[in-house]
Short mmCIF file of C-alpha atoms in Angstrom, two decimals:
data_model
loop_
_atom_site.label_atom_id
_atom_site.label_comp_id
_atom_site.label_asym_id
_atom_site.label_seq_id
_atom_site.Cartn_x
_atom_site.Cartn_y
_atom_site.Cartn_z
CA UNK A 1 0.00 0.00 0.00
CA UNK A 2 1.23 3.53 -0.76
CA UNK A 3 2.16 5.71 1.53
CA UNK A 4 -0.15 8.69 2.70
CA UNK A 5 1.53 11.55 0.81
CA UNK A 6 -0.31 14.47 2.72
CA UNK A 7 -2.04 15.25 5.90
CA UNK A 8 -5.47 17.17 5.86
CA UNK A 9 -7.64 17.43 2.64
CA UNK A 10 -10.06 20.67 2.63
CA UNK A 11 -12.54 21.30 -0.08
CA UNK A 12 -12.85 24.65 -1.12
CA UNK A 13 -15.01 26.99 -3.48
CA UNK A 14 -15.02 30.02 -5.92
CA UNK A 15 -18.05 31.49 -5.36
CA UNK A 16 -19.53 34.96 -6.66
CA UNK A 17 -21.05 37.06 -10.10
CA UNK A 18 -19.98 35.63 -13.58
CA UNK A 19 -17.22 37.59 -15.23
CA UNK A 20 -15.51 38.32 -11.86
CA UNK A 21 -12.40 36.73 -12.65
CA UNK A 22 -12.74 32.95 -10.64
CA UNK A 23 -12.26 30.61 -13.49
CA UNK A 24 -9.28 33.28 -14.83
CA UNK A 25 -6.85 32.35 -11.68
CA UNK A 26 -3.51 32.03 -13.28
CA UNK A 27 -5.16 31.74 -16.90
CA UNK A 28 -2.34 32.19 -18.86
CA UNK A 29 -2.52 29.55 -21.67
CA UNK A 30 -4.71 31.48 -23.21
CA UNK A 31 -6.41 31.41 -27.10
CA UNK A 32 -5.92 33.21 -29.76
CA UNK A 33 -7.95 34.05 -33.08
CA UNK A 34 -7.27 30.87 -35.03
CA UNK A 35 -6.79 28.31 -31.91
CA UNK A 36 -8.04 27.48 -28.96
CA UNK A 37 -6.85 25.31 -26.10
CA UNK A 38 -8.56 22.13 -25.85
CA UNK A 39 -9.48 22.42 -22.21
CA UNK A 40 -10.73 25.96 -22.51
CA UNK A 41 -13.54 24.12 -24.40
CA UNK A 42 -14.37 21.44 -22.10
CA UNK A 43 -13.50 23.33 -18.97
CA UNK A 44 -11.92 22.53 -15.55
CA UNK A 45 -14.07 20.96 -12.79
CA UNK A 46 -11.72 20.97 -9.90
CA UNK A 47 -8.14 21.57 -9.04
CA UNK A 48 -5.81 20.37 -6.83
CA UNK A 49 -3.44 22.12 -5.37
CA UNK A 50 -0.67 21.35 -2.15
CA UNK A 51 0.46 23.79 0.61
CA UNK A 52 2.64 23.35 3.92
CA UNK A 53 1.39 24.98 7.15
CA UNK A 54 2.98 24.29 10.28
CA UNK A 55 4.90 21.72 8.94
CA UNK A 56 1.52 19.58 7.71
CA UNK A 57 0.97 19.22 4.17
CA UNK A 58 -2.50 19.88 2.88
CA UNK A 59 -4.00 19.24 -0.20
CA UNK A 60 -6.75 21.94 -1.26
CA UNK A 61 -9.69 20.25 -3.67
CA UNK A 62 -11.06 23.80 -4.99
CA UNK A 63 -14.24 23.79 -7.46
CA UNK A 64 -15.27 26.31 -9.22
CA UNK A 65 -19.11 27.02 -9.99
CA UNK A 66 -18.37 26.84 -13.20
CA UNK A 67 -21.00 29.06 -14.63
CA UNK A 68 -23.91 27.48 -12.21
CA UNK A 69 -24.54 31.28 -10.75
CA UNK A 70 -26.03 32.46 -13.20
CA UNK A 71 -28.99 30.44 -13.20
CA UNK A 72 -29.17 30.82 -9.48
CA UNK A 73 -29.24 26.86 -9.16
CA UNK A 74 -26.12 26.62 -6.23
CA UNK A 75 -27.77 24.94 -3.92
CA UNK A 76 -26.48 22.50 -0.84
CA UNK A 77 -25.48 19.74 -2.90
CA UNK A 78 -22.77 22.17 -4.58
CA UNK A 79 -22.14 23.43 -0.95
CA UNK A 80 -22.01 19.74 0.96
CA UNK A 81 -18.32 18.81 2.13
CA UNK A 82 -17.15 22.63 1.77
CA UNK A 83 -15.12 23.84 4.55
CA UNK A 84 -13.96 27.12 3.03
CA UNK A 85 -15.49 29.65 0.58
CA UNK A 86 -13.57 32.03 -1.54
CA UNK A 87 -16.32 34.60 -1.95
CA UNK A 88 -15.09 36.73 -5.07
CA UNK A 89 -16.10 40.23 -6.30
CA UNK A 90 -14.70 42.62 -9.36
CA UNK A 91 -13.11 45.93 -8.54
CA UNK A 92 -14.23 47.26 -11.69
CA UNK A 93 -17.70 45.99 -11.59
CA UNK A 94 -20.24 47.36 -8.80
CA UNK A 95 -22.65 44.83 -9.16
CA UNK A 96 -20.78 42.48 -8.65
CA UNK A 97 -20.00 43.54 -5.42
CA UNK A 98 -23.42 44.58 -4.20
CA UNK A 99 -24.00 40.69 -4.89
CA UNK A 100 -21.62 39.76 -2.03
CA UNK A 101 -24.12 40.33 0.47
CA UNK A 102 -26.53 37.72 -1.71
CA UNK A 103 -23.97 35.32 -2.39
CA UNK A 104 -23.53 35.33 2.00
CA UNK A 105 -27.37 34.69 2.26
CA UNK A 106 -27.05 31.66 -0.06
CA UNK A 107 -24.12 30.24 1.80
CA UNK A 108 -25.91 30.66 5.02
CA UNK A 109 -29.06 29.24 3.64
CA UNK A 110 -26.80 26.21 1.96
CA UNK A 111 -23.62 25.78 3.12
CA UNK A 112 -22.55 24.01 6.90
CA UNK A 113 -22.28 26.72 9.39
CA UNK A 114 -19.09 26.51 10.43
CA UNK A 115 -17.87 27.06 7.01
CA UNK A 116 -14.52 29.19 6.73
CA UNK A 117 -15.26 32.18 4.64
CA UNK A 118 -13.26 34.73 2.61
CA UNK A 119 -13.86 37.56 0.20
CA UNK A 120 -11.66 38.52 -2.66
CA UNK A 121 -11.72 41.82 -4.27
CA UNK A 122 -10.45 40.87 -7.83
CA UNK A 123 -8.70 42.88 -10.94
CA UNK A 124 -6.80 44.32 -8.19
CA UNK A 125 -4.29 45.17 -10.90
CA UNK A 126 -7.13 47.43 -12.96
CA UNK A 127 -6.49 50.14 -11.23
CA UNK A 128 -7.36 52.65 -13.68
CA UNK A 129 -11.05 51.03 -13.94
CA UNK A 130 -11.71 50.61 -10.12
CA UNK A 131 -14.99 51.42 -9.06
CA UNK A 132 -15.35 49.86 -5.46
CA UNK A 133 -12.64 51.25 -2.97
CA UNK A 134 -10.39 49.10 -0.56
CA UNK A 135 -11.92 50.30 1.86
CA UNK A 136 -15.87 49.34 1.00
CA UNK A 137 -14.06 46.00 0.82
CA UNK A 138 -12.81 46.01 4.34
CA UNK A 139 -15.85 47.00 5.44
CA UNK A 140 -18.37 44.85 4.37
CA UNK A 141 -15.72 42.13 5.24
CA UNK A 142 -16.06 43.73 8.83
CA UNK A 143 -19.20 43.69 9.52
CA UNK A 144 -19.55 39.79 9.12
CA UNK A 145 -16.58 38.88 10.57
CA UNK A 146 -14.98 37.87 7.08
CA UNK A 147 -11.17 37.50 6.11
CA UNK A 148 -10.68 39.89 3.04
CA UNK A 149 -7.83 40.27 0.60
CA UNK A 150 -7.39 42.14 -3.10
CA UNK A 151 -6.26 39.91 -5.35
CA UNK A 152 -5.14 39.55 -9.20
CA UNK A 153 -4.96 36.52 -11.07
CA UNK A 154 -3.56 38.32 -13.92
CA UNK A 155 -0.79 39.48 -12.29
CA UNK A 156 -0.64 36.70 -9.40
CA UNK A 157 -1.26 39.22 -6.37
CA UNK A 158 -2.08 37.68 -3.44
CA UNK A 159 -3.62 34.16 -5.33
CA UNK A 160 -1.46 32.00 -3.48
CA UNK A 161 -1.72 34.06 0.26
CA UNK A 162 -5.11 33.98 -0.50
CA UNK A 163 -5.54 30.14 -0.54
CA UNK A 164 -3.09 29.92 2.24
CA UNK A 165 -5.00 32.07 4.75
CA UNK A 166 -8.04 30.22 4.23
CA UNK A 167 -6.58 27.00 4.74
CA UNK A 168 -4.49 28.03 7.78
CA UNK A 169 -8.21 29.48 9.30
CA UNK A 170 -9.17 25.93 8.38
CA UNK A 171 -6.53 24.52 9.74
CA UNK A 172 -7.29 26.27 13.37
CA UNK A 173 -10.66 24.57 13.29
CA UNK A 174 -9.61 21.50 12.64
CA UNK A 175 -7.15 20.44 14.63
CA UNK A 176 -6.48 16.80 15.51
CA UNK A 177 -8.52 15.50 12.40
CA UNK A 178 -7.28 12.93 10.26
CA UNK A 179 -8.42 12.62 6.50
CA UNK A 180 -10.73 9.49 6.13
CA UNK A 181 -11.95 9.25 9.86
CA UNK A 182 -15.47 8.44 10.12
CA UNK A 183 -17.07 11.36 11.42
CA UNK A 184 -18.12 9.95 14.78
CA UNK A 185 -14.69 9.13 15.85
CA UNK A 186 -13.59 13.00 14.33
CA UNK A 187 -16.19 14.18 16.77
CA UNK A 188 -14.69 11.92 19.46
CA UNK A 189 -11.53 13.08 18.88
CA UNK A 190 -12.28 16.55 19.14
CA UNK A 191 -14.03 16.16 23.17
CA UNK A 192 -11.05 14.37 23.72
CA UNK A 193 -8.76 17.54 22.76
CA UNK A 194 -11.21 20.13 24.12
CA UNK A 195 -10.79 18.48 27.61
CA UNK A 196 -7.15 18.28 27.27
CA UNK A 197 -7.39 21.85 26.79
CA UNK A 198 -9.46 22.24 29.58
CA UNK A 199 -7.53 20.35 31.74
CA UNK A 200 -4.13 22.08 30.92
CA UNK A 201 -5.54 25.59 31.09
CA UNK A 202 -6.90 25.25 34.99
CA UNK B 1 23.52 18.01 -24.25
CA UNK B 2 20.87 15.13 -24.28
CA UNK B 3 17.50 17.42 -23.68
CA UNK B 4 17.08 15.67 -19.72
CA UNK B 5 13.34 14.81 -20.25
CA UNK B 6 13.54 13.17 -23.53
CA UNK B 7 16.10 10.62 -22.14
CA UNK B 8 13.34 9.02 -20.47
CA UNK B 9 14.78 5.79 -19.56
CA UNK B 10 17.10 7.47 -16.59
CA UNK B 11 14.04 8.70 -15.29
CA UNK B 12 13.13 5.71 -13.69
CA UNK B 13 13.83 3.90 -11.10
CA UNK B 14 12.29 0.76 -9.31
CA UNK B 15 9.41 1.90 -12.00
CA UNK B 16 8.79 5.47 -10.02
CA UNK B 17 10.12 8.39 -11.14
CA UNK B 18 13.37 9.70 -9.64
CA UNK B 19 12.75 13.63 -10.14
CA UNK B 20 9.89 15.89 -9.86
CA UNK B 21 7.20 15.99 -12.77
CA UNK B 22 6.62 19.70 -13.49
CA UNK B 23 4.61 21.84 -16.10
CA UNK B 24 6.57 22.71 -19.45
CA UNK B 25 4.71 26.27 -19.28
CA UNK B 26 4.62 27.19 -16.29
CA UNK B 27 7.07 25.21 -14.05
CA UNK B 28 4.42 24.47 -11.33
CA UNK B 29 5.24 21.21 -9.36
CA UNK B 30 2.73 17.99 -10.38
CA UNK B 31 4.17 15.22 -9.12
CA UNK B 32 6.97 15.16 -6.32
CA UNK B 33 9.94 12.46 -6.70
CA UNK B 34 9.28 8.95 -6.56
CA UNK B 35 4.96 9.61 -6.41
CA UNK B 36 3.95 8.10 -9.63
CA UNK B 37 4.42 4.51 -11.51
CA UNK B 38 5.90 4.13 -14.86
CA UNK B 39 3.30 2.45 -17.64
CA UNK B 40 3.12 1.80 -21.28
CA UNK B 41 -0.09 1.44 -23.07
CA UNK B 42 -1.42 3.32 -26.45
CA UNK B 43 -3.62 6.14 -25.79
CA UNK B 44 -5.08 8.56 -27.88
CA UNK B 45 -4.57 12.62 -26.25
CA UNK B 46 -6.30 15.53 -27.57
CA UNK B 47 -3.59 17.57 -28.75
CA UNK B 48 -2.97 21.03 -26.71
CA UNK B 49 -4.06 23.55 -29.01
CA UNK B 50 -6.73 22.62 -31.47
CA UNK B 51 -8.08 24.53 -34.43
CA UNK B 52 -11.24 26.82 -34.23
CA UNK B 53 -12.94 25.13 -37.12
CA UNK B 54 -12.53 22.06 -35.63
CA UNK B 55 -14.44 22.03 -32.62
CA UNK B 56 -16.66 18.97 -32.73
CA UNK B 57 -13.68 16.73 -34.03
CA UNK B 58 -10.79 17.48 -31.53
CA UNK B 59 -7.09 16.40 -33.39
CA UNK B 60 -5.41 13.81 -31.07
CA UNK B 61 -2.01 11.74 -31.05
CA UNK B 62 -1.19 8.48 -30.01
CA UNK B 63 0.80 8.67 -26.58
CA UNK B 64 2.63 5.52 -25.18
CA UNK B 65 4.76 6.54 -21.90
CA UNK B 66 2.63 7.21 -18.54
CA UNK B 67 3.15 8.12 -15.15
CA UNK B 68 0.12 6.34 -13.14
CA UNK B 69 -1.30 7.61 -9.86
CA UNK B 70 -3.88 5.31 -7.92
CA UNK B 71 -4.61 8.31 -5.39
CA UNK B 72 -5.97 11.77 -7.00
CA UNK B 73 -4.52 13.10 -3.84
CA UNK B 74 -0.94 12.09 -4.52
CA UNK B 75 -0.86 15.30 -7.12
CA UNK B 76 0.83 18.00 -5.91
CA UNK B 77 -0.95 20.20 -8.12
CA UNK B 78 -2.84 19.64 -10.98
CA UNK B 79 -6.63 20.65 -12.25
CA UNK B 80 -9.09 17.94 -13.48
CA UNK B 81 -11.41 19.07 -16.68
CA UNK B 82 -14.90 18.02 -17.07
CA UNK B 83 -15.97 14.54 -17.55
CA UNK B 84 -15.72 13.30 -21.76
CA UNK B 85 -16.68 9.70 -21.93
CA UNK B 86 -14.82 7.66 -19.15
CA UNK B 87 -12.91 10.72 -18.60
CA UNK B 88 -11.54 13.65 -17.00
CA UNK B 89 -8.46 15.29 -18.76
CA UNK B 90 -5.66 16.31 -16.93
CA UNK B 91 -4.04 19.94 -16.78
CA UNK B 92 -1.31 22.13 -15.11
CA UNK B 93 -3.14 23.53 -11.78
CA UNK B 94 -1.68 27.01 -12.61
CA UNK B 95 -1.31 27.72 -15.93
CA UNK B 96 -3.97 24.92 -17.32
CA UNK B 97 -1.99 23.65 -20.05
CA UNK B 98 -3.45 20.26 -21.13
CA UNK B 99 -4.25 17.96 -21.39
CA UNK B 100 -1.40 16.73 -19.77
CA UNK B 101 -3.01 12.97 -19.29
CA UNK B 102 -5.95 11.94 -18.79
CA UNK B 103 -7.90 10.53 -15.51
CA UNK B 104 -10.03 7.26 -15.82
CA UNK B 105 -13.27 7.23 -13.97
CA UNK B 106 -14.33 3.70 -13.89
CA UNK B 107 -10.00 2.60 -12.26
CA UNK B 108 -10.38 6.04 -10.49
CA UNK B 109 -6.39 5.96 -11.75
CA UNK B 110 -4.79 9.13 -13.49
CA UNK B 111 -2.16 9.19 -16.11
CA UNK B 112 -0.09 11.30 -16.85
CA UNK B 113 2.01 11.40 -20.37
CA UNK B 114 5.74 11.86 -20.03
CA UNK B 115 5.78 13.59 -23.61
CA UNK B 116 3.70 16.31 -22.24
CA UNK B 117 5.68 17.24 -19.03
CA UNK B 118 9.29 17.90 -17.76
CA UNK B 119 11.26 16.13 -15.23
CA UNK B 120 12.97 18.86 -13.43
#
């Protein structure tokens, strides 16, 4: 039997408007006028992708809604497993981030409640086109408690941070779990820890 | 100098392969040292770029020389395409040049071609 080659497995997701940039990260085999890329026409379902936090390796399985939005049809079975959402706007796009606060409703309504949640400003490098400030960012990522970063796929700022602060959040819930423990013994796991927390703080 | 990846015997050893599987693009890591199996089979693999008029008929080569992975997981980064047939196709995680290989439902087993790679 092979050996286990990481530690933790999360499941992530791109959520947000169409157009805002998700399916772009790191796009840069891109067509042209006479050619196109043969998985640009069948399109990418999921990616996997390996980081190293406090010395654990974790592989991140992120999916993309891959064009579900915008017949409003995300519903919990796109949501089940998720333990982090990448909730991403457009700088240049207002819409797209008055839609945030939507997109939040529907992951409240869908999504497990413990879910570890980020938004993304995107375009970050459009500056000359920017119509939503930094700072409306911050703040709407305030007032629900919400991680927040501006990124840039184009110009790969802050992609890879980005992923990596969600999964350390992750990572702080989910201490002590194992990938492919049943559930109950996950949940027995974790009394065991909180009382060995208890125990060592008194 | 011998280009290193087409020399692809002295990439393998005990069957795995002995250096890291990267993207020819992009350079992002897909398989760490030692991670995948070497196989040999015929498969027919979409070719990279295709031709705008030829949509519905995708151009594909014969491709002999695979790395095999049993766990999706064992990837250190890579991106899986929608399902075609039996199928997902396999592409760099960050760039998404592909297909790289290919991923068979039914075996649940991913290949990926040494052609389309380097080994860095």
């Amino acid at each position: 039997m092979a050996k286990k080659t990481y530690d933790l497995l999360f499941k992530l997701l791109l959520i947000g408007d169409s157009g805002v940039g998700k399916t772009c990260i790191l796009f840069r085999f891109s067509d042209d006028a006479f050619t196109t890329t043969f998985i640009s026409t069948i399109g990418i379902d999921f990616k996997i992708k390996t980081v190293e936090l406090r010395g654990k390796k974790i592989k991140l399985q992120i999916w993309d809604t891959a064009g579900q939005e915008r017949f409003h049809t995300i519903t919990t079975s796109y949501y089940r497993g998720a333990m982090g959402i990448m909730l991403v706007y457009d700088i240049t796009n207002e819409k797209s981030f008055e839609n945030i606060v939507k997109w939040l409703r529907n992951i409240d309504e869908h999504a497990n409640e413990d879910v570890e949640k980020m938004i993304l400003g995107n375009k970050c490098d459009m500056t000359d086109k920017r119509i939503v400030s930094k700072d409306r960012g911050e703040m709407i990522a305030r007032e629900h408690s919400i991680r927040f970063m501006e990124t840039s796929a184009k110009a790969n700022i802050n992609i890879e941070r980005a992923f990596s602060e969600l999964a350390e959040a992750i990572l702080d819930k989910t201490a002590g779990k194992e990938p492919g423990d049943p559930i109950d013994r996950v949940m027995v796991d974790r009394r065991q820890q909180s009382n060995t927390t208890k125990s060592c703080c008194n | 100098m011998p280009n290193c990846s087409e020399n692809y015997e002295s990439e393998i050893s005990d069957g795995k392969n002995i250096r890291s599987i990267t993207c020819k693009f992009c350079n992002s890591v897909i398989l760490t040292p030692t991670s995948a199996s070497f196989t040999s089979f015929e498969f027919q693999l979409p070719l990279m770029r295709q031709s705008k008029t030829n949509e519905q008929n995708p151009e594909s080569e014969a491709v002999s020389l695979f790395w095999s992975v049993g766990d999706m997981f064992t990837f250190q980064n890579v991106g899986f395409s929608n399902t075609v047939g039996n199928n997902k196709y396999l592409t760099c995680a960050d760039c998404e040049a592909g297909p790289i290989g290919y991923h068979d439902i039914p075996s649940k087993i991913s290949y990926v071609a040494l052609t389309r790679v380097l080994h860095c």
